Amino acid sequence: MSSEINRQWLFVKRPTGPVDESCFEKVESALPQLDDGQVLFKNLYFSFDASMRTWMNDGPNYLEPLKLGEPMRSVTLAEVVQSKNSEFPIGRKVMGMHAWEDYSVSNGVGFSQLLPDLPGIPPSYFLGALGPTGYTAYFGMMDIGQPKKGDSVLISGAAGAVGSIAGQIAKINGCRVVGLAGSDEKCQWIEQECGYDRAINYKTCMDLTETLKELFPDGIDIYFDNVGGQVLDAALANLAQYARIVSCGVLSGYDTGTNPSVPIKNIWMLLIREAKMQGFLISSYMHRAQEAATYLGTYINSGEIVFREHMEEGFDRAPQTLKLLYTGKNNGKLLLKL
Amino acid sequence: MSSEINRQWLFVKRPTGPVDESCFEKVESALPQLDDGQVLFKNLYFSFDASMRTWMNDGPNYLEPLKLGEPMRSVTLAEVVQSKNSEFPIGRKVMGMHAWEDYSVSNGVGFSQLLPDLPGIPPSYFLGALGPTGYTAYFGMMDIGQPKKGDSVLISGAAGAVGSIAGQIAKINGCRVVGLAGSDEKCQWIEQECGYDRAINYKTCMDLTETLKELFPDGIDIYFDNVGGQVLDAALANLAQYARIVSCGVLSGYDTGTNPSVPIKNIWMLLIREAKMQGFLISSYMHRAQEAATYLGTYINSGEIVFREHMEEGFDRAPQTLKLLYTGKNNGKLLLKL
């Protein structure tokens, strides 16, 4: 296998606006020999997550900014194809932060989790509903949102991979859930398939602040924020007393040359509504991954949580697939099958 | 006593910018006769609190906006001078939200708390360190800030009535405390009298974000925010992981024609630092007033919490005194002795 070619996408240009293909360069190299303790992973699926765009900026972030010339990375599902490490037998599937490459070499420490083979569950689900995406929805909603029966909940990016699960978790907990999405098709899907009480196409909605005022006459108890910016401002203007804002993502500001800096005007509503806005990263919750997996697995098996994947194909399409994420044109969890 | 005159300051003009004397009109009337169950309070001190300016705007707030033509109001210390209610004996001091007037009539329900006579404690302290001001500092710092030994704490409005106590509570809890204030005299006071580790005159500081970066190399664990606006943005840029922002006031935005709307750019730092920003109102904590009073009383008696009052005098000076609050020229808790 060492004679095989390893293709890589290098990160070669820091985008100043929307990311495009010119930020990446494809290179090829031979596969390395493994040292003792090392494992060779064949990457099967790349996960596309909105925060990836922010790694490309040179500013404060939760991960070190990408360096020019190093491979682009994403959360990836891989399979062990060579192993000099008894903890990683050949054939086992793993998930972790890998480079955009055909094969990754690692000593297996830190970033690769062994995944179970579950009958009836496609392996790609471990990048989505049963992986970081689902965990993000679960811990954000349950730990920060703290849904109570009868709460009124707003979800932005509601047809997105995280948002759609977060809303369904709120429904399971007895909440009334309104979702914001960017197309009529998405609105239809979250109302008819995900069981949201109501969906609003924010692109065709004239005045979001007023619309939310009508939809939430007693205010928003939980706002699960995937987008930041003007939607956050509209939600802030309509908070109920003791509201919780789950700060999960800032999609509206990611695809810019700096880290998200859309100015927020209504922050003082936190004060007069005695509300809480809290950010979180899934990495801080991984010690409770089993809890989330059990919860999500149960409701996915019973059909009470539905989930859809948007599967692109082919290593060469990685840059285009990343671009796609910021157009809102993907339907469901965006993945690339290598 | 019914022949005495009752002076009132009516609220007659909604300010579009900084508040001034033209917003108020002084009127006089005769004192009413008391009905059964009613009490006549003679107002002794008016408390001046930054949020008063926001009551004058016609927008969402934690209290109903003031109506034009009704008396201005404030938290007030008063004494029972006539009583047809056995729960309010003549001579007892009370505290509550009263109108700007010499005498207030009430049935005593809801807004007036009976205050103890404590030897050595000036009654005005019940409007300050031992009243809503001190309680605000206590619950904000203890319940939301949750100080731990070794935490690095930033306080804005640090020489103000709430801020100075909040910082001293953080010191008592083993934190390192930096205060921001608007004059060298105030900085000196909080360093030398309040025991802050460091004070910064934000008016003469060239670049607050950079200054905070130097002062908090490991980030800010607790930011007790009395001012909002640019200072909040600078603090957000320097948060430590799992930081807590106590959203207590937005002084920088109060003295404007709308409710505070200074845009905030760095809100996404809450996400990447997994931080929490939470607002609170002291009214939600009044069931725990005894806990705060005991804590504050203990440390004030022992001298570990110091406090100063800025006392103006004379009923006629109420409008000017309110103006003074937004100039930053008061030193300590601003009160008017009638």
CSV table of N, CA, C and O in Angstrom, one decimal, chain A residues 54 60-62 232 241-242 247-250 254 259-285, chain B residues 54 60-62 232 241-242 247-250 254 259-285:
chain,number,residue,atom,x,y,z
A,54,THR,N,-14.1,29.9,9.8
A,54,THR,CA,-13.4,30.8,10.7
A,54,THR,C,-12.0,30.3,11.0
A,54,THR,O,-11.1,31.1,11.4
A,60,PRO,N,-8.5,35.4,16.8
A,60,PRO,CA,-8.8,34.6,17.9
A,60,PRO,C,-9.9,33.6,17.6
A,60,PRO,O,-10.9,33.9,16.9
A,61,ASN,N,-9.7,32.3,18.0
A,61,ASN,CA,-10.7,31.3,17.7
A,61,ASN,C,-10.6,30.2,18.7
A,61,ASN,O,-9.7,30.3,19.6
A,62,TYR,N,-11.4,29.2,18.6
A,62,TYR,CA,-11.3,28.1,19.6
A,62,TYR,C,-10.3,27.1,19.2
A,62,TYR,O,-9.9,26.2,19.9
A,232,LEU,N,-30.1,37.3,15.5
A,232,LEU,CA,-29.9,37.4,17.0
A,232,LEU,C,-30.5,38.7,17.5
A,232,LEU,O,-31.1,38.7,18.6
A,241,GLN,N,-38.9,37.0,30.0
A,241,GLN,CA,-38.1,37.1,31.2
A,241,GLN,C,-37.4,35.7,31.5
A,241,GLN,O,-37.9,34.7,31.3
A,242,TYR,N,-36.1,35.8,31.9
A,242,TYR,CA,-35.3,34.7,32.3
A,242,TYR,C,-35.0,33.8,31.0
A,242,TYR,O,-34.8,32.6,31.1
A,247,SER,N,-25.7,30.1,22.4
A,247,SER,CA,-24.8,30.6,21.4
A,247,SER,C,-24.0,29.5,20.8
A,247,SER,O,-23.0,29.1,21.3
A,248,CYS,N,-24.6,29.0,19.7
A,248,CYS,CA,-24.0,27.8,19.0
A,248,CYS,C,-23.2,28.1,17.8
A,248,CYS,O,-22.2,27.4,17.5
A,249,GLY,N,-23.6,29.2,17.1
A,249,GLY,CA,-22.9,29.5,15.8
A,249,GLY,C,-23.2,30.9,15.3
A,249,GLY,O,-24.2,31.5,15.8
A,250,VAL,N,-22.4,31.3,14.4
A,250,VAL,CA,-22.5,32.7,13.9
A,250,VAL,C,-22.5,32.6,12.4
A,250,VAL,O,-21.7,33.3,11.7
A,254,TYR,N,-19.7,34.2,9.3
A,254,TYR,CA,-18.5,33.4,9.1
A,254,TYR,C,-17.7,33.6,7.7
A,254,TYR,O,-16.5,33.7,7.7
A,259,ASN,N,-13.1,37.5,11.7
A,259,ASN,CA,-14.0,36.7,12.5
A,259,ASN,C,-15.3,37.5,12.6
A,259,ASN,O,-15.3,38.7,12.5
A,260,PRO,N,-16.4,36.8,12.9
A,260,PRO,CA,-17.7,37.4,12.8
A,260,PRO,C,-17.8,38.7,13.7
A,260,PRO,O,-17.4,38.7,14.8
A,261,SER,N,-18.2,39.7,13.0
A,261,SER,CA,-18.2,41.0,13.8
A,261,SER,C,-19.5,41.8,13.4
A,261,SER,O,-19.5,43.0,13.5
A,262,VAL,N,-20.6,41.1,13.1
A,262,VAL,CA,-21.8,41.7,12.8
A,262,VAL,C,-22.2,42.4,14.1
A,262,VAL,O,-22.4,41.8,15.1
A,263,PRO,N,-22.4,43.8,14.1
A,263,PRO,CA,-22.7,44.4,15.4
A,263,PRO,C,-24.1,44.1,15.9
A,263,PRO,O,-25.0,44.0,15.1
A,264,ILE,N,-24.2,43.9,17.2
A,264,ILE,CA,-25.5,43.6,17.8
A,264,ILE,C,-25.9,44.8,18.6
A,264,ILE,O,-25.2,45.4,19.4
A,265,LYS,N,-27.2,45.2,18.4
A,265,LYS,CA,-27.7,46.4,19.0
A,265,LYS,C,-28.5,46.2,20.3
A,265,LYS,O,-28.6,47.1,21.1
A,266,ASN,N,-29.1,45.0,20.4
A,266,ASN,CA,-30.1,44.9,21.5
A,266,ASN,C,-29.6,44.1,22.7
A,266,ASN,O,-30.3,43.5,23.4
A,267,ILE,N,-28.3,44.1,22.9
A,267,ILE,CA,-27.7,43.3,23.9
A,267,ILE,C,-28.3,43.7,25.3
A,267,ILE,O,-28.3,42.9,26.2
A,268,TRP,N,-28.7,44.9,25.5
A,268,TRP,CA,-29.2,45.3,26.8
A,268,TRP,C,-30.5,44.6,27.1
A,268,TRP,O,-30.9,44.6,28.3
A,269,MET,N,-31.1,44.0,26.2
A,269,MET,CA,-32.3,43.2,26.5
A,269,MET,C,-32.0,42.0,27.5
A,269,MET,O,-32.8,41.6,28.2
A,270,LEU,N,-30.7,41.6,27.4
A,270,LEU,CA,-30.3,40.5,28.4
A,270,LEU,C,-30.5,41.1,29.8
A,270,LEU,O,-30.9,40.3,30.7
A,271,LEU,N,-30.2,42.3,30.0
A,271,LEU,CA,-30.3,42.9,31.3
A,271,LEU,C,-31.8,43.1,31.7
A,271,LEU,O,-32.2,42.5,32.8
A,272,ILE,N,-32.6,43.7,30.9
A,272,ILE,CA,-33.9,44.0,31.3
A,272,ILE,C,-34.8,42.7,31.3
A,272,ILE,O,-35.8,42.7,32.0
A,273,ARG,N,-34.4,41.7,30.6
A,273,ARG,CA,-35.2,40.4,30.7
A,273,ARG,C,-34.5,39.4,31.6
A,273,ARG,O,-34.9,38.3,31.6
A,274,GLU,N,-33.4,39.8,32.3
A,274,GLU,CA,-32.7,38.9,33.2
A,274,GLU,C,-32.4,37.6,32.4
A,274,GLU,O,-32.5,36.5,33.0
A,275,ALA,N,-31.9,37.8,31.2
A,275,ALA,CA,-31.7,36.6,30.4
A,275,ALA,C,-30.2,36.3,30.3
A,275,ALA,O,-29.3,37.0,30.8
A,276,LYS,N,-29.9,35.1,29.8
A,276,LYS,CA,-28.6,34.5,29.8
A,276,LYS,C,-28.2,34.2,28.4
A,276,LYS,O,-29.1,33.7,27.6
A,277,MET,N,-27.0,34.5,27.9
A,277,MET,CA,-26.5,34.1,26.6
A,277,MET,C,-25.2,33.4,26.9
A,277,MET,O,-24.4,33.9,27.5
A,278,GLN,N,-25.1,32.2,26.4
A,278,GLN,CA,-24.0,31.3,26.8
A,278,GLN,C,-23.5,30.6,25.5
A,278,GLN,O,-24.2,30.0,24.8
A,279,GLY,N,-22.2,30.7,25.3
A,279,GLY,CA,-21.5,29.9,24.3
A,279,GLY,C,-21.0,28.6,24.8
A,279,GLY,O,-20.8,28.4,26.0
A,280,PHE,N,-20.8,27.7,23.9
A,280,PHE,CA,-20.2,26.4,24.3
A,280,PHE,C,-19.6,25.7,23.1
A,280,PHE,O,-19.9,26.0,21.9
A,281,LEU,N,-18.6,24.9,23.3
A,281,LEU,CA,-18.0,24.1,22.3
A,281,LEU,C,-18.1,22.6,22.6
A,281,LEU,O,-18.0,22.2,23.8
A,282,ILE,N,-18.4,21.8,21.6
A,282,ILE,CA,-18.7,20.4,21.9
A,282,ILE,C,-17.5,19.7,22.5
A,282,ILE,O,-17.6,18.7,23.3
A,283,SER,N,-16.3,20.2,22.2
A,283,SER,CA,-15.1,19.6,22.8
A,283,SER,C,-15.1,19.5,24.3
A,283,SER,O,-14.6,18.6,25.0
A,284,SER,N,-15.8,20.5,25.0
A,284,SER,CA,-15.9,20.5,26.4
A,284,SER,C,-16.9,19.5,26.9
A,284,SER,O,-17.0,19.3,28.2
A,285,TYR,N,-17.6,18.9,26.1
A,285,TYR,CA,-18.7,17.9,26.5
A,285,TYR,C,-18.3,16.5,26.2
A,285,TYR,O,-19.2,15.6,26.4
B,54,THR,N,-33.5,55.6,31.8
B,54,THR,CA,-34.1,54.7,30.9
B,54,THR,C,-35.6,54.7,31.1
B,54,THR,O,-36.4,54.4,30.1
B,60,PRO,N,-39.1,49.4,25.5
B,60,PRO,CA,-39.2,48.2,26.4
B,60,PRO,C,-38.2,48.5,27.6
B,60,PRO,O,-37.1,48.9,27.4
B,61,ASN,N,-38.6,48.1,28.8
B,61,ASN,CA,-37.8,48.3,29.9
B,61,ASN,C,-38.3,47.3,31.0
B,61,ASN,O,-39.3,46.6,30.8
B,62,TYR,N,-37.6,47.3,32.1
B,62,TYR,CA,-38.1,46.4,33.2
B,62,TYR,C,-39.2,47.0,34.1
B,62,TYR,O,-39.8,46.3,34.8
B,232,LEU,N,-17.5,47.0,27.1
B,232,LEU,CA,-18.0,45.6,27.0
B,232,LEU,C,-17.3,45.0,25.8
B,232,LEU,O,-16.8,43.8,25.9
B,241,GLN,N,-11.4,31.4,29.0
B,241,GLN,CA,-12.4,30.3,28.8
B,241,GLN,C,-13.4,30.2,30.0
B,241,GLN,O,-13.0,30.4,31.1
B,242,TYR,N,-14.6,29.9,29.7
B,242,TYR,CA,-15.7,29.8,30.7
B,242,TYR,C,-15.9,31.1,31.5
B,242,TYR,O,-16.3,31.1,32.7
B,247,SER,N,-24.1,41.2,33.6
B,247,SER,CA,-24.7,42.3,32.9
B,247,SER,C,-25.6,43.1,33.9
B,247,SER,O,-26.7,42.8,34.1
B,248,CYS,N,-24.9,44.2,34.5
B,248,CYS,CA,-25.6,44.9,35.5
B,248,CYS,C,-26.1,46.2,35.1
B,248,CYS,O,-27.1,46.7,35.6
B,249,GLY,N,-25.5,46.9,34.1
B,249,GLY,CA,-25.9,48.2,33.7
B,249,GLY,C,-25.3,48.6,32.4
B,249,GLY,O,-24.3,48.0,31.9
B,250,VAL,N,-25.9,49.6,31.8
B,250,VAL,CA,-25.4,50.0,30.5
B,250,VAL,C,-25.2,51.6,30.5
B,250,VAL,O,-25.8,52.3,29.7
B,254,TYR,N,-27.2,55.0,28.5
B,254,TYR,CA,-28.5,55.4,29.1
B,254,TYR,C,-28.9,56.8,28.7
B,254,TYR,O,-30.1,57.0,28.5
B,259,ASN,N,-33.5,53.5,24.1
B,259,ASN,CA,-32.8,52.7,25.1
B,259,ASN,C,-31.5,52.3,24.5
B,259,ASN,O,-31.2,52.4,23.3
B,260,PRO,N,-30.6,51.9,25.4
B,260,PRO,CA,-29.2,51.7,25.0
B,260,PRO,C,-29.0,50.8,23.8
B,260,PRO,O,-29.6,49.7,23.7
B,261,SER,N,-28.4,51.3,22.8
B,261,SER,CA,-28.2,50.6,21.6
B,261,SER,C,-26.8,50.7,21.0
B,261,SER,O,-26.6,50.6,19.8
B,262,VAL,N,-25.8,50.9,21.9
B,262,VAL,CA,-24.5,50.9,21.4
B,262,VAL,C,-24.2,49.6,20.8
B,262,VAL,O,-24.3,48.5,21.4
B,263,PRO,N,-23.8,49.5,19.5
B,263,PRO,CA,-23.6,48.2,18.9
B,263,PRO,C,-22.4,47.5,19.5
B,263,PRO,O,-21.3,48.1,19.7
B,264,ILE,N,-22.5,46.2,19.6
B,264,ILE,CA,-21.4,45.3,20.2
B,264,ILE,C,-20.9,44.4,19.1
B,264,ILE,O,-21.7,43.8,18.4
B,265,LYS,N,-19.6,44.5,18.9
B,265,LYS,CA,-19.0,43.7,17.8
B,265,LYS,C,-18.5,42.3,18.1
B,265,LYS,O,-18.4,41.5,17.3
B,266,ASN,N,-18.1,42.2,19.4
B,266,ASN,CA,-17.3,41.0,19.7
B,266,ASN,C,-18.1,39.9,20.4
B,266,ASN,O,-17.6,39.1,21.2
B,267,ILE,N,-19.4,39.9,20.1
B,267,ILE,CA,-20.3,39.0,20.9
B,267,ILE,C,-19.9,37.5,20.6
B,267,ILE,O,-20.2,36.6,21.4
B,268,TRP,N,-19.3,37.2,19.4
B,268,TRP,CA,-19.0,35.8,19.1
B,268,TRP,C,-17.9,35.3,20.1
B,268,TRP,O,-17.7,34.1,20.1
B,269,MET,N,-17.2,36.2,20.8
B,269,MET,CA,-16.3,35.7,21.8
B,269,MET,C,-16.9,34.8,22.9
B,269,MET,O,-16.3,34.0,23.5
B,270,LEU,N,-18.2,35.1,23.1
B,270,LEU,CA,-19.0,34.3,24.1
B,270,LEU,C,-18.9,32.8,23.6
B,270,LEU,O,-18.8,31.9,24.4
B,271,LEU,N,-19.0,32.6,22.3
B,271,LEU,CA,-19.0,31.3,21.7
B,271,LEU,C,-17.7,30.6,21.8
B,271,LEU,O,-17.5,29.6,22.4
B,272,ILE,N,-16.7,31.3,21.4
B,272,ILE,CA,-15.3,30.6,21.3
B,272,ILE,C,-14.7,30.5,22.7
B,272,ILE,O,-13.8,29.7,22.9
B,273,ARG,N,-15.1,31.3,23.6
B,273,ARG,CA,-14.6,31.2,25.0
B,273,ARG,C,-15.6,30.4,25.9
B,273,ARG,O,-15.4,30.3,27.1
B,274,GLU,N,-16.7,29.9,25.3
B,274,GLU,CA,-17.7,29.2,26.1
B,274,GLU,C,-18.1,30.0,27.3
B,274,GLU,O,-18.2,29.5,28.4
B,275,ALA,N,-18.3,31.3,27.1
B,275,ALA,CA,-18.6,32.2,28.2
B,275,ALA,C,-20.1,32.5,28.3
B,275,ALA,O,-20.9,32.2,27.4
B,276,LYS,N,-20.4,33.0,29.4
B,276,LYS,CA,-21.8,33.3,29.7
B,276,LYS,C,-22.0,34.8,30.0
B,276,LYS,O,-21.1,35.4,30.7
B,277,MET,N,-23.0,35.4,29.4
B,277,MET,CA,-23.3,36.8,29.8
B,277,MET,C,-24.8,36.8,30.3
B,277,MET,O,-25.7,36.2,29.6
B,278,GLN,N,-25.0,37.3,31.5
B,278,GLN,CA,-26.3,37.2,32.1
B,278,GLN,C,-26.7,38.5,32.7
B,278,GLN,O,-26.0,39.1,33.5
B,279,GLY,N,-28.0,38.9,32.5
B,279,GLY,CA,-28.5,40.1,33.1
B,279,GLY,C,-29.3,39.7,34.3
B,279,GLY,O,-29.8,38.5,34.5
B,280,PHE,N,-29.5,40.6,35.2
B,280,PHE,CA,-30.4,40.4,36.4
B,280,PHE,C,-30.9,41.7,36.9
B,280,PHE,O,-30.4,42.8,36.6
B,281,LEU,N,-32.0,41.6,37.6
B,281,LEU,CA,-32.6,42.8,38.2
B,281,LEU,C,-32.8,42.5,39.7
B,281,LEU,O,-33.1,41.4,40.1
B,282,ILE,N,-32.5,43.4,40.5
B,282,ILE,CA,-32.5,43.2,41.9
B,282,ILE,C,-33.8,42.8,42.5
B,282,ILE,O,-34.0,42.1,43.4
B,283,SER,N,-34.9,43.2,41.7
B,283,SER,CA,-36.2,42.9,42.2
B,283,SER,C,-36.5,41.4,42.2
B,283,SER,O,-37.3,40.9,43.1
B,284,SER,N,-35.7,40.6,41.4
B,284,SER,CA,-35.9,39.2,41.4
B,284,SER,C,-35.2,38.5,42.6
B,284,SER,O,-35.3,37.3,42.8
B,285,TYR,N,-34.4,39.3,43.4
B,285,TYR,CA,-33.6,38.7,44.5
B,285,TYR,C,-34.1,39.2,45.8
B,285,TYR,O,-33.5,38.8,46.8
